PDB file of C-alpha atoms and ligand atoms in Angstrom:
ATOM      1  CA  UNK A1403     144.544  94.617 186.447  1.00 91.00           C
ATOM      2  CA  UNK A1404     144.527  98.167 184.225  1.00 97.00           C
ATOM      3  CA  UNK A1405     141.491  97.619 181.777  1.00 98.00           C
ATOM      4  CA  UNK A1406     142.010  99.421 178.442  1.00 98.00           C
ATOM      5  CA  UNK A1407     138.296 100.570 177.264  1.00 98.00           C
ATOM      6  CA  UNK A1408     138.372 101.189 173.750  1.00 98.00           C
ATOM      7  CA  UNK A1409     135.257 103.129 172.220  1.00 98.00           C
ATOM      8  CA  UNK A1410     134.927 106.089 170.429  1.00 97.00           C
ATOM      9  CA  UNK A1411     135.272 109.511 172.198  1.00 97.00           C
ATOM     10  CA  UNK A1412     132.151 111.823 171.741  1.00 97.00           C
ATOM     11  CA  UNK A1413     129.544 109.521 172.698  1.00 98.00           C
ATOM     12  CA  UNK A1414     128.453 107.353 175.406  1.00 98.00           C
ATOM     13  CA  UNK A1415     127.103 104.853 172.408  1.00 98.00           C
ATOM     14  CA  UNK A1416     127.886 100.915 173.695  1.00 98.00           C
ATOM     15  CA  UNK A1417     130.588 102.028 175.240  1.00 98.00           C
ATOM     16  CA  UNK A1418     128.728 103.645 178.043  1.00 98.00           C
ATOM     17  CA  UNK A1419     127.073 100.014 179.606  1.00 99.00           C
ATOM     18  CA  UNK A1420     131.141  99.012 179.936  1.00 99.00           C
ATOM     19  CA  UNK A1421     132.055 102.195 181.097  1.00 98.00           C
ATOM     20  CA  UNK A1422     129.217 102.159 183.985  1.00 99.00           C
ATOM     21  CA  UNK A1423     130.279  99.083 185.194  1.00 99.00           C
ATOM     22  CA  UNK A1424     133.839  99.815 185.698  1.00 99.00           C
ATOM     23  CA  UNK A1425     133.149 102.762 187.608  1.00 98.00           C
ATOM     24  CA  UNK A1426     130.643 101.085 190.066  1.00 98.00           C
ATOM     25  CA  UNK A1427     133.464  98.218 190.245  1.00 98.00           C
ATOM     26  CA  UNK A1428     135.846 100.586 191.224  1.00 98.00           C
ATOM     27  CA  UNK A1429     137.915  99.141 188.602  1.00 98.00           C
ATOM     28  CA  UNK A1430     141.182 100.290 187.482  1.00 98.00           C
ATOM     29  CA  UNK A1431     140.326 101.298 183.739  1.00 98.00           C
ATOM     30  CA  UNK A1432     141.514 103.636 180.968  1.00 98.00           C
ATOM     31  CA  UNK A1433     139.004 105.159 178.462  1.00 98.00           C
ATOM     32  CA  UNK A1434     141.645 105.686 175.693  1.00 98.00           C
ATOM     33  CA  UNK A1435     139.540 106.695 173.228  1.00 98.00           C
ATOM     34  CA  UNK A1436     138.938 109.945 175.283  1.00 98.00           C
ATOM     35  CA  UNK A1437     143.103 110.392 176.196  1.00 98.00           C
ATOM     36  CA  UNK A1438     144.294 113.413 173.871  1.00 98.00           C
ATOM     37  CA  UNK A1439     145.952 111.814 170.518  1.00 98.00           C
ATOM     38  CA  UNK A1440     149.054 112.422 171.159  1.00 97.00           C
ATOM     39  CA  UNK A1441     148.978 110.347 174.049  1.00 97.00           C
ATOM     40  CA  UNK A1442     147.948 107.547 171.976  1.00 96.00           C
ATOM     41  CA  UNK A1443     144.392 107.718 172.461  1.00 98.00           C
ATOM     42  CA  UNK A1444     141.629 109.056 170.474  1.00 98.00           C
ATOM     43  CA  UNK A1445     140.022 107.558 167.709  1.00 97.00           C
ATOM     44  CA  UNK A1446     143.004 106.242 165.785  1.00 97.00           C
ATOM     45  CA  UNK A1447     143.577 104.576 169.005  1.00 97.00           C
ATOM     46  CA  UNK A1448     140.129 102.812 168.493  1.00 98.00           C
ATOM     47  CA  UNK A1449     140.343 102.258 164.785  1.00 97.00           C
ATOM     48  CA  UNK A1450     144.074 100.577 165.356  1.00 96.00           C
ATOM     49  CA  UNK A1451     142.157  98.453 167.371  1.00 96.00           C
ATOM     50  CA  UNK A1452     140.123  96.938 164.721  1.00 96.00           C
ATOM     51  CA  UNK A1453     143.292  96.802 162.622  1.00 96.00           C
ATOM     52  CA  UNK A1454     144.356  93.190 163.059  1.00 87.00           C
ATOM     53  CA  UNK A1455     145.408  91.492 166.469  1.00 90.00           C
ATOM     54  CA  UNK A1456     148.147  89.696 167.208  1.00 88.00           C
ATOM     55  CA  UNK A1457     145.939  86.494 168.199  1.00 90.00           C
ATOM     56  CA  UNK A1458     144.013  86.787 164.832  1.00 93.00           C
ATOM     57  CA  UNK A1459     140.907  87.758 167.037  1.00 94.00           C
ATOM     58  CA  UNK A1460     140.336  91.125 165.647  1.00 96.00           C
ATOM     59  CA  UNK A1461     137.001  92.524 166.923  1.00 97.00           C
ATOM     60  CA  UNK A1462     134.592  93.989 164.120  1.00 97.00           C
ATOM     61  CA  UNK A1463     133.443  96.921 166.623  1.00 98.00           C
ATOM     62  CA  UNK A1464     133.562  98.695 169.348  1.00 98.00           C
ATOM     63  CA  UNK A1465     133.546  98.884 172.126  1.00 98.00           C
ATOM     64  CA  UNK A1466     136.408  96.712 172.794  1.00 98.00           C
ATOM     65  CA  UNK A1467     137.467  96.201 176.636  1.00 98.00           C
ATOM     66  CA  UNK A1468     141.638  94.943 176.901  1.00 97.00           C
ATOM     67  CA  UNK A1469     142.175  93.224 179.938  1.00 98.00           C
ATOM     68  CA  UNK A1470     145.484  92.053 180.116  1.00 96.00           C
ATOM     69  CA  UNK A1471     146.404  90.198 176.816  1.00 95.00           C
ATOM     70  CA  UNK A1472     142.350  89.426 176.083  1.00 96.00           C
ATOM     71  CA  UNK A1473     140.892  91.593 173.352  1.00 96.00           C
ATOM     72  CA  UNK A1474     137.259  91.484 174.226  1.00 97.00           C
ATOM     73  CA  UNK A1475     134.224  92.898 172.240  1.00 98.00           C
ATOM     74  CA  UNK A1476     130.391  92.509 171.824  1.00 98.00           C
ATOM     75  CA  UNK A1477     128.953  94.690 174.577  1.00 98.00           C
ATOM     76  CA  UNK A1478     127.186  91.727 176.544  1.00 98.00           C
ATOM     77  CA  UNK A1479     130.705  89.458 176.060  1.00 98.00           C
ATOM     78  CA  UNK A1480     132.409  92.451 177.720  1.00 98.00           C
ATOM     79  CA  UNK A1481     130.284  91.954 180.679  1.00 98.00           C
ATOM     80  CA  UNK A1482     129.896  88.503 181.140  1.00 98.00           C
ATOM     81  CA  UNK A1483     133.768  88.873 181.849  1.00 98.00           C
ATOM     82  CA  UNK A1484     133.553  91.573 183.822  1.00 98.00           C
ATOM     83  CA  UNK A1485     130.707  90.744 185.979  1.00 98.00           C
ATOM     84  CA  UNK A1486     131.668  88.356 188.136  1.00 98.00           C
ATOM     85  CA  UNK A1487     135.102  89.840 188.226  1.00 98.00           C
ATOM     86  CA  UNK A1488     134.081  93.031 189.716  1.00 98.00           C
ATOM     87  CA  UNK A1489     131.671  91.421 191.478  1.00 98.00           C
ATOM     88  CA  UNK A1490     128.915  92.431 190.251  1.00 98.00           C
ATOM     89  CA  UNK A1491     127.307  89.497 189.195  1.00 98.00           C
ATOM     90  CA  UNK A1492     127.503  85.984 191.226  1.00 97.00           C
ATOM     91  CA  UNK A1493     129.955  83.113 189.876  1.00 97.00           C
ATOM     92  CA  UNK A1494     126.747  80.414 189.606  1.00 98.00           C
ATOM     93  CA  UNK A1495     126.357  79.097 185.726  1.00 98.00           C
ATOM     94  CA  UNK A1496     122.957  80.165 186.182  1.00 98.00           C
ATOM     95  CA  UNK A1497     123.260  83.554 187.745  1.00 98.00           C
ATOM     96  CA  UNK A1498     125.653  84.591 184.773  1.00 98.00           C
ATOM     97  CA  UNK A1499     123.443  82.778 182.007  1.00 98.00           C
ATOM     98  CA  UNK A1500     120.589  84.493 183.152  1.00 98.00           C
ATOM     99  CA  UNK A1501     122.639  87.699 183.520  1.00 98.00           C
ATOM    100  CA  UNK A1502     123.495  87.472 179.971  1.00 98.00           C
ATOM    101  CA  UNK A1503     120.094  86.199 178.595  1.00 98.00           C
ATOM    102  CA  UNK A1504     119.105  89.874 179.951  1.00 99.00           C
ATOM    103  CA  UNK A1505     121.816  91.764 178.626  1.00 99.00           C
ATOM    104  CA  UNK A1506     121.652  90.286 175.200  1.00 99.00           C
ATOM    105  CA  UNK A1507     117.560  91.484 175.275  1.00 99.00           C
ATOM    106  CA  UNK A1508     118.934  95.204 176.246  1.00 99.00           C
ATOM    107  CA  UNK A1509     120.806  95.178 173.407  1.00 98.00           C
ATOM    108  CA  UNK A1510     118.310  93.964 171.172  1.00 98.00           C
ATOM    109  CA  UNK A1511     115.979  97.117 172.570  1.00 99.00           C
ATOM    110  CA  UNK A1512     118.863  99.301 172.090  1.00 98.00           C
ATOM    111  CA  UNK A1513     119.618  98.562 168.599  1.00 98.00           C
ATOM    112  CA  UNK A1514     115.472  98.891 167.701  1.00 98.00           C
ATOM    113  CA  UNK A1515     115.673 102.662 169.995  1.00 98.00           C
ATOM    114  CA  UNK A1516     119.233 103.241 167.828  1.00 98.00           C
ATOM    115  CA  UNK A1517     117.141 102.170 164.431  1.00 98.00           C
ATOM    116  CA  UNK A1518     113.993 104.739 165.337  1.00 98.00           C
ATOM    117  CA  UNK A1519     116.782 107.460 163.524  1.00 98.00           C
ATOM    118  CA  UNK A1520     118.477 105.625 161.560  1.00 98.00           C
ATOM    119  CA  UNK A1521     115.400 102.752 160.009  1.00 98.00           C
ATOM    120  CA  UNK A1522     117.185 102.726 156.313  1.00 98.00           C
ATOM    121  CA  UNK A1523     121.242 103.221 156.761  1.00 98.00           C
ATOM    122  CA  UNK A1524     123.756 103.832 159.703  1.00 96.00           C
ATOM    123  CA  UNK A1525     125.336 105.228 156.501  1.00 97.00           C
ATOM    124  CA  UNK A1526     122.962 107.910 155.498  1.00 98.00           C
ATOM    125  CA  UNK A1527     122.600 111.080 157.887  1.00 98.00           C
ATOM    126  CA  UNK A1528     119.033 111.266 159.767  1.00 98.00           C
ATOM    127  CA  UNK A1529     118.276 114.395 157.711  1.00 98.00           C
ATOM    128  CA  UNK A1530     118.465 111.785 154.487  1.00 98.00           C
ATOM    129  CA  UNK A1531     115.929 109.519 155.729  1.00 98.00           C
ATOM    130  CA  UNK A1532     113.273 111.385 158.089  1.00 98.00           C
ATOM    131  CA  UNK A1533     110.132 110.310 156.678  1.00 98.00           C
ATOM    132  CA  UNK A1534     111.142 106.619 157.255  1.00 98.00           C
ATOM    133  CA  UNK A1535     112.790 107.418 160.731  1.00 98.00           C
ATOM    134  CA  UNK A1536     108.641 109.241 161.509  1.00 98.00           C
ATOM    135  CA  UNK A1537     107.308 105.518 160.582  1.00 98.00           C
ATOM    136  CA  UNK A1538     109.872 103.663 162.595  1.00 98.00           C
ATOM    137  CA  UNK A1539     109.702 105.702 166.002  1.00 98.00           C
ATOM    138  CA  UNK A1540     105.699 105.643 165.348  1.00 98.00           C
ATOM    139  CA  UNK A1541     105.872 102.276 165.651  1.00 98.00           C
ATOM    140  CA  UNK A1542     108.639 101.873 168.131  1.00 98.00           C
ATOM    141  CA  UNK A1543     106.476 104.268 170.612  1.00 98.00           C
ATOM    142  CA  UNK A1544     103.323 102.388 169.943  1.00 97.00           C
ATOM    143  CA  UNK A1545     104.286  99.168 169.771  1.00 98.00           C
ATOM    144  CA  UNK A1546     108.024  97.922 170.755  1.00 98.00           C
ATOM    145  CA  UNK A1547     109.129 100.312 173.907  1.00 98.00           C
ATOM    146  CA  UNK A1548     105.765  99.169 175.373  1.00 97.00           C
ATOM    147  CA  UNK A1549     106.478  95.627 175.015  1.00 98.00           C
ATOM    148  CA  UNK A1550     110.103  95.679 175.700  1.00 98.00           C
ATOM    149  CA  UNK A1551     109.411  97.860 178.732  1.00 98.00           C
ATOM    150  CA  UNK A1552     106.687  95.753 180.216  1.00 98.00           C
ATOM    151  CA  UNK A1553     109.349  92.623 180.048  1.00 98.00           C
ATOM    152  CA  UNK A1554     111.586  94.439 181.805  1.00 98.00           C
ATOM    153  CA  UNK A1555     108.921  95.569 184.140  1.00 98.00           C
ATOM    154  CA  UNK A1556     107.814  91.660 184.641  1.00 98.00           C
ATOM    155  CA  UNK A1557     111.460  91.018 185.203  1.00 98.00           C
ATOM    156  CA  UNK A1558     111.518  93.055 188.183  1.00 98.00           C
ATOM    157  CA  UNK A1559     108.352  92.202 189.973  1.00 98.00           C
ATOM    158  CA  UNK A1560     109.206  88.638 189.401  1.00 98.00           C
ATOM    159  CA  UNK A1561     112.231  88.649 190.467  1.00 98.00           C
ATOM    160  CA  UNK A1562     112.861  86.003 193.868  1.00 98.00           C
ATOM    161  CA  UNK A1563     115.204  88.397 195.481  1.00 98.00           C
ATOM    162  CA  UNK A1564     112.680  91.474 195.229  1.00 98.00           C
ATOM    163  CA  UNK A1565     111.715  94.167 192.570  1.00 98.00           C
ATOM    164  CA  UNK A1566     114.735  96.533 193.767  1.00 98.00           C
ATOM    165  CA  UNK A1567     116.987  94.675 191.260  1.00 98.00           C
ATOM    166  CA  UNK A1568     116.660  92.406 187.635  1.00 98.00           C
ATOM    167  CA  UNK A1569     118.497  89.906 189.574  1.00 98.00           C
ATOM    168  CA  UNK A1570     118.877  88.525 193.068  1.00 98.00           C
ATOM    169  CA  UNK A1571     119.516  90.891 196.046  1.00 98.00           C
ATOM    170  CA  UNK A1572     122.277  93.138 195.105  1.00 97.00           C
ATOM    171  CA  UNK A1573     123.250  95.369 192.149  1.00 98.00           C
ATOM    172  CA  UNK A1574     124.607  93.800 188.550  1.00 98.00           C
ATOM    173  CA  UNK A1575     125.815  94.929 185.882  1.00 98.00           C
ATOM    174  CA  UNK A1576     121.932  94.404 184.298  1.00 99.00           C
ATOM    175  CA  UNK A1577     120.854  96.973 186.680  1.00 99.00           C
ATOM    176  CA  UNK A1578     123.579  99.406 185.391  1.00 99.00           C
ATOM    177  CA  UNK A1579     122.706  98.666 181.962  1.00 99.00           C
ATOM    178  CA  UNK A1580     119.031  99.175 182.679  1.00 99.00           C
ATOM    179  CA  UNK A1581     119.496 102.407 183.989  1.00 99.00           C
ATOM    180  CA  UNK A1582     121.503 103.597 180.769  1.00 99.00           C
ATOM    181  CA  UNK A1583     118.599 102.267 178.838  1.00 99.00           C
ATOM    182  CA  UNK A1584     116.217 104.219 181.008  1.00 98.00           C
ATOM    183  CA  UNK A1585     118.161 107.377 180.980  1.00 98.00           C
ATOM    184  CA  UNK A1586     118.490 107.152 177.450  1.00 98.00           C
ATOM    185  CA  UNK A1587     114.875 106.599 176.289  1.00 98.00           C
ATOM    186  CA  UNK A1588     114.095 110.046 178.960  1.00 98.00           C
ATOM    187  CA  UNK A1589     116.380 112.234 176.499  1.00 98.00           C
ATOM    188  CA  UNK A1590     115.571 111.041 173.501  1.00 98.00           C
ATOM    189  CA  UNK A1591     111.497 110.392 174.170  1.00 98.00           C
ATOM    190  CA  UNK A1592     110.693 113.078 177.057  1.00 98.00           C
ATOM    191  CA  UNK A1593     107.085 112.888 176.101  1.00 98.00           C
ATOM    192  CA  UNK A1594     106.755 109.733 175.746  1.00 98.00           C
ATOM    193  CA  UNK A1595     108.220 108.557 178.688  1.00 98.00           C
ATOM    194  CA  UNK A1596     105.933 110.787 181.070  1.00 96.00           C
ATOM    195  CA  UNK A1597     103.075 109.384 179.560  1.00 96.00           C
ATOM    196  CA  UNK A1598     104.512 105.497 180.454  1.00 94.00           C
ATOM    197  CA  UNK A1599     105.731 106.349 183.628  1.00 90.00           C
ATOM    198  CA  UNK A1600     102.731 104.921 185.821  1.00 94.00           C
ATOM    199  CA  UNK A1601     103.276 101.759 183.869  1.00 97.00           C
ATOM    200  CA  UNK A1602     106.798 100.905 184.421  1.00 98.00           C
ATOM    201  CA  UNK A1603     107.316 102.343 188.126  1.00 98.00           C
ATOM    202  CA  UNK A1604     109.504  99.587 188.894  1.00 98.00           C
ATOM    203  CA  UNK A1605     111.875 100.193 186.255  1.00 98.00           C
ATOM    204  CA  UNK A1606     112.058 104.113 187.617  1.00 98.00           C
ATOM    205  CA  UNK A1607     112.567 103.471 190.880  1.00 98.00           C
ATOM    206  CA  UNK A1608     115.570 101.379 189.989  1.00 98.00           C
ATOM    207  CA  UNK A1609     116.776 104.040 187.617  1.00 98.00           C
ATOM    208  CA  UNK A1610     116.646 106.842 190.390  1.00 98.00           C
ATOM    209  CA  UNK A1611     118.443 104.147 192.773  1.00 98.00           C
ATOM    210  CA  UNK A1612     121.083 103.192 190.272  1.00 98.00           C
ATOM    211  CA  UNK A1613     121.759 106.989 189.558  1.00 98.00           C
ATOM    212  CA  UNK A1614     122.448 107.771 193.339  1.00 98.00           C
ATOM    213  CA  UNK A1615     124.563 105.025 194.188  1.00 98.00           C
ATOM    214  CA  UNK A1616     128.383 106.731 195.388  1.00 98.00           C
ATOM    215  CA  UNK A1617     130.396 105.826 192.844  1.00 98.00           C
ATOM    216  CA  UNK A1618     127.621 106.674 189.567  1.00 98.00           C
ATOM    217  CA  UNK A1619     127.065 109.534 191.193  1.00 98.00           C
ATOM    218  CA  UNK A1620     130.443 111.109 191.366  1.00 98.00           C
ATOM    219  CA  UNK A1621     131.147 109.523 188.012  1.00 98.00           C
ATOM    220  CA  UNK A1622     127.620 111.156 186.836  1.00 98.00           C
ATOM    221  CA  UNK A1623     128.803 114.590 187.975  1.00 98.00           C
ATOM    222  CA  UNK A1624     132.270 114.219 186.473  1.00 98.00           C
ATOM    223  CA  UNK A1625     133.351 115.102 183.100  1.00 98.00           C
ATOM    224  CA  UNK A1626     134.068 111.174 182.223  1.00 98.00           C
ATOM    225  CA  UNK A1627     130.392 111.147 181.438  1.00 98.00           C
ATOM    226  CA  UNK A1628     130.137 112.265 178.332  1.00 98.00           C
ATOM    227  CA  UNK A1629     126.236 114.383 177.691  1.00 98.00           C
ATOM    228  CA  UNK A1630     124.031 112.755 175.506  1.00 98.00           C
ATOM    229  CA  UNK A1631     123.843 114.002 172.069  1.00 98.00           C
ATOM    230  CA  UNK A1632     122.721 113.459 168.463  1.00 98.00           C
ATOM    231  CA  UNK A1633     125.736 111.334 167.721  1.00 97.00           C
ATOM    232  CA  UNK A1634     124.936 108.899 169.695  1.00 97.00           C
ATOM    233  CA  UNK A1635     122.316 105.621 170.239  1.00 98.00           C
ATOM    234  CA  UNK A1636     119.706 107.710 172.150  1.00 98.00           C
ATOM    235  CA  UNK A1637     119.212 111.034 170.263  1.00 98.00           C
ATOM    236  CA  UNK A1638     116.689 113.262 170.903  1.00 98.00           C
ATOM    237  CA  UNK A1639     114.505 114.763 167.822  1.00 98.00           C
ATOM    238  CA  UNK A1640     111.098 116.036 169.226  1.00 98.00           C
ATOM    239  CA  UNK A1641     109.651 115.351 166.013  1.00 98.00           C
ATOM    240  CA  UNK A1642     110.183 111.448 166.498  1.00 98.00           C
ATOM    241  CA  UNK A1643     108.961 111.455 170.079  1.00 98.00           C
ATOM    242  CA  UNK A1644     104.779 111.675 169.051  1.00 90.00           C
ATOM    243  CA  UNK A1645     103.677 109.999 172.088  1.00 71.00           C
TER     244      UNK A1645
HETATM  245  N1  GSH B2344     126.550  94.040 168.846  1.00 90.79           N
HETATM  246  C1  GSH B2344     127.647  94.948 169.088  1.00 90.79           C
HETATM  247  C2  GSH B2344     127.440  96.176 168.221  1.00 90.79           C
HETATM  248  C3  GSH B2344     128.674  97.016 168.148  1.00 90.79           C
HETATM  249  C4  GSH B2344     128.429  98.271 167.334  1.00 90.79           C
HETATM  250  O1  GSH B2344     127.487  98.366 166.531  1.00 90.79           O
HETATM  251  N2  GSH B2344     129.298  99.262 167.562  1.00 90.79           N
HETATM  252  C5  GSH B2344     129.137 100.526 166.881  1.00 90.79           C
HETATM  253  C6  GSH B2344     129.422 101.665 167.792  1.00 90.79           C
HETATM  254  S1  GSH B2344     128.218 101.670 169.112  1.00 90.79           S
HETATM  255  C7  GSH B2344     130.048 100.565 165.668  1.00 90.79           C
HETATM  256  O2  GSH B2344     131.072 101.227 165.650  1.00 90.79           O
HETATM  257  N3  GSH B2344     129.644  99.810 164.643  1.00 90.79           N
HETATM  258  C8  GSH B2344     130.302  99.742 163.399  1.00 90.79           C
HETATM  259  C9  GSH B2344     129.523  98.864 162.419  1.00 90.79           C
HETATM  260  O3  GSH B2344     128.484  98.315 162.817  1.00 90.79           O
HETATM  261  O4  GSH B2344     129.961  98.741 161.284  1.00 90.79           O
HETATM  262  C10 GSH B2344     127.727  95.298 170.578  1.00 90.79           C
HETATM  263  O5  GSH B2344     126.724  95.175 171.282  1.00 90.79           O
HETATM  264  O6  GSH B2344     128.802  95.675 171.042  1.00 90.79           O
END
């Protein structure tokens, strides 16, 4: 199977938790968003894609994995499908509910961390709503990273197969998303995340761990990874990160 990632090309955004788990899966996997546009790729080649499908199951966003004739988007629908199938998540009803009881919390975090610059519109530029973006990532730091942190935390030291991994003895595609979350919240809140550090050691050991594994590491050190930036979720603006 060639999987056909579609997400848009100059940021890791969503697309980044699909793209990390193909590459630890050693999947076979285009990112045609990022193929030149005359090559069909780019973001036409994502914006088709929300066009109409054949099926009548037109996604509303991206990213949007195709895998074979399946159109499949919503970040944590992508991979529930693709867990078990690169085996990176076990085939047990449980294993994958709880696998996607986890992911669907990440991406509630993510879309509070993605709201800390943009609290009023995702239509209005950052520089058109700063004084509200101040109150949100005030709040955020104070309040929400520490909470959603220490559940993540709890997740970890509770877990039966040992606080290496969020689930079981072996790597998922949670752990891969947790390091993404963990690498983001370092760029955009450097200051912030020193100060938590001692609190959540758990969750940093498992981000250095994820980030040396063979196959993230070559894919870290290649240009598929695309830098963070301030286009993205995670954006770093040292006046929001007061911690
Ligand atoms: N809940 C969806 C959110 C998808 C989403 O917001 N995608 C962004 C890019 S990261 C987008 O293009 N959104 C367009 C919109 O919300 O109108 C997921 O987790 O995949």
């Amino acid at each position: 199977m060639r999987y056909e990632l579609y997400y848009w090309p100059h940021i890791q955004g969503r697309g980044e938790f699909i793209r990390l788990a193909l590459e630890e899966g050693g999947a076979d996997y285009v990112d045609v968003g990022r193929l030149p546009e005359n090559e069909g790729g780019g973001r036409p080649a994502v914006a088709r894609m929300l066009e109409k499908a054949a099926d009548g199951r037109t996604p509303y966003a991206p990213p949007i994995l195709k895998a074979g004739k399946l159109l499949i988007s919503q970040t944590a629908n992508i991979l529930q499908y693709l867990g078990p199938r690169l085996k990176l998540v076990a085939k047990d009803e449980a294993t994958r509910l709880w696998a996607h009881q986890l992911q669907l919390t990440i991406a509630d975090f993510v879309l509070e961390a993605h709201d800390t610059h943009h609290p009023i519109a995702k239509s209005l530029y950052y520089e058109d709503q700063k004084p509200e973006a101040a109150r949100r990532a005030a709040d955020f730091i104070k309040l929400r990273m520490p909470k959603f942190l220490g559940y993540f935390e709890r997740v970890l030291a509770t877990n039966p197969g040992g606080d290496q991994h969020m689930i079981g003895k072996s790597l998922t595609t949670v752990d891969l998303s947790m390091f993404q979350v963990i690498a983001g919240l370092d760029y955009a809140f450097p200051r912030t995340m020193a100060r938590l550090q001692s609190d959540y050691r758990r969750l940093a050991t498992l981000h250095q761990h994820v980030m040396k594994r063979p196959r993230i590491a070559a894919y870290l050190a290649s240009p598929r990874r695309i830098p963070f930036n301030e286009r993205g979720i995670f954006r770093h603006y040292p006046e929001l990160d007061q911690g």
